[in-house]
Amino acid sequence: MSEFFNMGGYAFYVWTSIGLFFLAMLIDFISLSMKEKSVKRNILSFLRRKKNNK
Amino acid sequence: MTKSYRRNDGKLNMHKQRTNALLRFYHKLGSPPSFYRISGYFLKWLLLIAIGLTIWGMYDGLVLAPADYQQGDSFRIIYVHVPAAWMSMFIYGIMGVCGAIAIIWRMKMAEAVMLASAPIGAWFTFIALVTGSLWGKPMWGTWWEWDARMTSELILLFLYIGIMATYSAFSEDSRKAARMAALIAVVGVFNVVIIHYSVQWWSSIHQGSTVSLMGKQHITWDMLRPLLVMAFATKFYYGYSMLKRARIYLLETESHKRWVQDIITEKKS
Amino acid sequence: MKPFLALVKRDLTLGLRRKSQIYQPLVFQLLVVTMFPLALGSGAKTLALIAPAVIWILALLASLLTLDQIFKNDYDDGSVESYVLTSYPLPMSVMAKVLAHWLLSGLPLVLFSPIIGVLLHLPASSYGILMLSLLIGTPMFSFMGSIGSALTMSLKHGGLLLTILVMPLLTPVLIFGASAVVESSLGNSASQPLLLLSGLLILSITLIPFAAAAAIKINLE
Amino acid sequence: MKPFLALVKRDLTLGLRRKSQIYQPLVFQLLVVTMFPLALGSGAKTLALIAPAVIWILALLASLLTLDQIFKNDYDDGSVESYVLTSYPLPMSVMAKVLAHWLLSGLPLVLFSPIIGVLLHLPASSYGILMLSLLIGTPMFSFMGSIGSALTMSLKHGGLLLTILVMPLLTPVLIFGASAVVESSLGNSASQPLLLLSGLLILSITLIPFAAAAAIKINLE
Amino acid sequence: MPIITAQDISCQRGNFLLFKPVSFSLDFGQSLLISGPNGIGKTTVLESIAGLRGLQQGRLSFKDQDLSKFKDDWFENSLYIGHKTGNKKELSCLENLRSFLQIQGIEVSETQAEDALESVGLAGYEYQMAGSLSAGQKKRLALARLLLVKFSVWILDEPFVNLDVSGCDWLLGILDNHIKNKGILIITAHDNKTIKEKVTSELILESVGL
Amino acid sequence: MPIITAQDISCQRGNFLLFKPVSFSLDFGQSLLISGPNGIGKTTVLESIAGLRGLQQGRLSFKDQDLSKFKDDWFENSLYIGHKTGNKKELSCLENLRSFLQIQGIEVSETQAEDALESVGLAGYEYQMAGSLSAGQKKRLALARLLLVKFSVWILDEPFVNLDVSGCDWLLGILDNHIKNKGILIITAHDNKTIKEKVTSELILESVGL
Ligand code: HEM
Ligand SMILES: Nc1ncnc2c1ncn2[C@@H]1O[C@H](COP(=O)(O)OP(=O)(O)OP(=O)(O)O)[C@@H](O)[C@H]1O
Ligand SMILES: Nc1ncnc2c1ncn2[C@@H]1O[C@H](COP(=O)(O)OP(=O)(O)OP(=O)(O)O)[C@@H](O)[C@H]1O
Ligand SMILES: [Mg+2]
Ligand SMILES: [Mg+2]
């Protein structure tokens, strides 16, 4: 097992690469859902504003 | 005066011919509400397939595939480096095409797809650069080399950043911002091609022979298979990320329209 | 007077009146060139080695400093309307603006380049090629800049965005331009990079005015 | 909240909202660094030789691009009046503006410098000194810039004039900063230039706010 | 058949429709005052009519031609003066006026331009740079164009702002004259009762409820 | 003894005296309208009074202190709003208002600021960036400061410009109130008859003959 993690002495390079790959995808994924939430919240608050003004 | 009437007539005739089912589907996709609805069906599946393929590809590539006889285990970086590098170019191609459509025909969906592609494309470019760098250190003993392919990849990252910066600079008016960004994307496509060849031309006259980067080595099926799997996994994730961003863009730009308000209030209640 | 000429004349008058637009890029070049030996802290040899690169990069940076003004000024004071709201074709007006900008900022750089060359110990044989390459290359700075400036004119802090947009687009110009000088300083023929540079220029002249006109239209919407 | 903090907070909010002010200087640096090898057309050796100089000159140029905005913005939209027409001491407000400017533009340059170092093949041992020297040096860019910006804020095209005014004043910073990195890349001790740099910084902090405040007063008359 | 017709036009800013769609038509010798509270969209609609931006909805036509497609004829017949006056601060008043017209393809002699400056009250300022004029003088310089163009449609956004009393009177006279000579005028103004009496029709923009 | 006195003050622009030296004095509860044709120097003199530029001649004093020497007291008691409104376009209306006051050393709560915005007619625009307001809305945002400062001297350069009818009425009411509460007002305005009736004195600038 430790041999697997050691990657023939290239552990740092291999695992950093793979780690960064997943980190980037994760950031993309999270920023997507955060953006969606905030857009929906904005539209809702706008609708409320319009209703109140009416 | 008569000219304009004739134009209208022409348009009417065109409408009558649009009976082809494929064309109808295309036009449906072109309208925001149906795009939103149709893409909603795909989203979950795209993400699930992407995750499944990634797990397969990673297991296959990191555990099952044999170590390279020259590079040892460091070659396994290939399974993130190459798919990311491929995606960085593939996505830029899509953005160029959609950008052209957005400028010429002012099609909203093309804008949405173009803008939604930029962040994920930039991420893939970034990954290709960093993983390439991480691969270069053990292989050539240096993090960075000013070789044709790497230089043009770096400039590709600048173009992505430029497109996103343009969009966010004009965020007050998103449609205008989108068309501005589209213009950069289109001009950039020509440029990537020119840069690629100019750098190649330049380095070939000055440096005898650069390190043979991606020389055609014989690669066994065991090594190739995970690569292909990862290539598909990244494509599916791109599909997911792009569609989801495009949907958010539509909600944002059409927020005054009935269909958006219906969707929002319906989800809440 | 044709609108084209009127626009060129107006911009030249403005430039000559502001003056700074003309001499400041030159002074900027001079200042940065003096920084190099100071920061390098080493002898003439390194300088001569990097001279072609530094001259071309500085020419690029110096033009970049004035590029945003091609349209931004006109947008800020509203005078962009004088050539947008008219039936005279917008790409022609873009051409006129680019021509005026080059005469004011590119041409002085070309004429000034030998001095920078001397300061950086450029071999005497390369001055001709240096000026020739700048003569072909600098108009492209103005052309590309016109797209960037048209895109960023409505932004308050568009200068840096413009830099980012335009610089990648100008790398081929830089590569061919600098390599022409390098070749000639090594005693080789510089005709190949110069030819490629001319090809790019012809491409720019024919395509870019339309792109910039489109950018103006989109930006005004 | 004290006016000092209020001003810092306002400027940080503005900067973070514009975002471009933060990341565009970095991208600018990256772009120019990319240009060097392209224009040089030679191997890694020359690059490593000129790396300290190029990094420092680029840090200077990248800050110069944003220096004019320290006061110009506030002058243009009239909000300079909010801290001039008040009994709160103007030098303190200048301090606040400088602090905010450095946090937004200098600090990112410091943090980003190792990446530029990698691209230019800087020897691994010098990264610490590189960052330290920039950490001491970049605040002086903002300080000197505040004088320049105060002097040029009422001009429409003050950016280049500011460059010309400020750059000569910053040569000592550049010389000491770059030489610290050069020394450390040669394996020598860099403590002397770093000490001199720190001395300059202390001098700047105590004197420049008063000079800039005077410049603002003169400019508004 | 009216020369200018607008059918159900409305504009958008940041994804929201600004005002309820409006329609109007104008013939030679007619004038239109667009009014409404601050922020309703007067400036925006004027810019759209002038051709600086697109309409969000509706159709605008000039001489029966759709303006979203055929703009040349419209540009040759209309003059827009907005909030931004379009003077270059480093050019003198005379140069400003003449170069503006030349770029539009109109040639005027120096004396004609000087006469125009004199009648807007800028006699003696011919060679002063536009950047060092007062707020009202800048406005006057821009309005001097009206005297020299032969365009039939004038589109003016709050032209009375910053003008002093005699300036307002002068402008009213000019506008009156233009309309009498079968010109067309589209204008916005707050709080100027006199212009309300002069125009042939008024369009009041109303906000859209949900 | 009046609080503000001006003795034979005049201003200069490009080597020429702009107007014949004028004198005035103001006490609490008094107001002054400065008028004159375009370009006579109203903006210039207001800027000098506010402390943004020096006077060419004459003496200005506040509470018996020469303003060219002692400015702190004056700055703590006066508010100037000029042609340039001083809003930052990248800050929201709320942030603009609050940060302006904080920099002046005045602390207001968020609800106070919101109330002020509401009464200038910017309810619902609290979080909109100031750069995307209409001309009139920008002016309203600047004027909202008047509601929150406790300064006794207001110096306003053409505050009615760009405001719609209801905006002008609101502003008139505010100014009235300020004067009634023993405030001091120095103002310029063209063509607004109502303000002429409200102020306690008027100063008409006249050009210097040669
Ligand atoms: C920062 C450094 C690097 C960058 C920016 C980079 C960039 C790229 C790009 C853009 C591609 C796609 C090319 C194409 O399909 O046309 C690619 C493919 C590839 N790269 Fe890299 N690379 C870097 C370093 C490396 C290193 C160090 C290695 C291995 C020693 C490597 C091995 C490969 C391989 C095997 C491919 C696939 C070859 C092919 O598709 O023909 N790369 N890289
Ligand atoms: N920067 C400057 N340089 C030289 N002269 C100037 C400058 N700015 C203004 N002037 C001149 O100073 C005079 C006074 O200008 P000022 O702006 O004070 O006038 P004003 O009374 O406010 O006019 P308005 O009613 O048009 O606002 C004008 O005649 C103008 O031409
Ligand atoms: N750049 C922008 N981005 C987003 N919204 C904007 C922008 N500019 C203006 N708006 C909004 O559009 C609306 C209309 O603005 P417009 O300038 O057309 O108003 P107006 O009727 O001319 O007002 P005024 O009488 O104050 O001049 C305003 O509510 C404003 O908040
Ligand atoms: Mg308006
Ligand atoms: Mg004034």
Short mmCIF file of N, CA, C and O in Angstrom, two decimals, chain A residues 1 3 11 18 23 32-33 38 40 51-52:
data_model
loop_
_atom_site.label_atom_id
_atom_site.label_comp_id
_atom_site.label_asym_id
_atom_site.label_seq_id
_atom_site.Cartn_x
_atom_site.Cartn_y
_atom_site.Cartn_z
N MET A 1 0.84 -1.20 0.00
CA MET A 1 0.00 0.00 0.00
C MET A 1 0.87 1.25 0.00
O MET A 1 0.67 2.15 -0.81
N GLU A 3 3.71 1.46 -0.95
CA GLU A 3 4.39 1.50 -2.24
C GLU A 3 3.54 2.26 -3.25
O GLU A 3 4.03 3.06 -4.04
N ALA A 11 6.07 10.55 -5.59
CA ALA A 11 4.81 10.82 -4.89
C ALA A 11 4.40 12.28 -4.97
O ALA A 11 3.28 12.60 -5.35
N ILE A 18 -2.61 15.17 -9.21
CA ILE A 18 -3.96 14.63 -9.12
C ILE A 18 -4.79 15.41 -8.11
O ILE A 18 -5.96 15.73 -8.35
N LEU A 23 -9.05 19.27 -6.90
CA LEU A 23 -9.35 20.52 -6.21
C LEU A 23 -10.01 21.52 -7.18
O LEU A 23 -11.02 22.14 -6.86
N LEU A 32 -20.28 26.80 -8.75
CA LEU A 32 -21.52 26.69 -9.53
C LEU A 32 -22.74 26.74 -8.63
O LEU A 32 -23.66 27.53 -8.87
N SER A 33 -22.74 25.91 -7.59
CA SER A 33 -23.96 25.86 -6.80
C SER A 33 -24.13 27.13 -5.98
O SER A 33 -25.25 27.59 -5.77
N SER A 38 -27.24 32.19 -5.23
CA SER A 38 -27.32 33.64 -5.08
C SER A 38 -28.18 34.26 -6.17
O SER A 38 -28.93 35.20 -5.92
N LYS A 40 -30.75 32.87 -7.63
CA LYS A 40 -32.15 32.63 -7.30
C LYS A 40 -32.61 33.52 -6.16
O LYS A 40 -33.73 34.03 -6.17
N LYS A 51 -43.61 43.22 -5.56
CA LYS A 51 -44.93 42.97 -4.97
C LYS A 51 -45.25 44.03 -3.93
O LYS A 51 -46.35 44.56 -3.88
N ASN A 52 -44.25 44.35 -3.10
CA ASN A 52 -44.47 45.35 -2.07
C ASN A 52 -44.78 46.71 -2.67
O ASN A 52 -45.64 47.43 -2.18
#
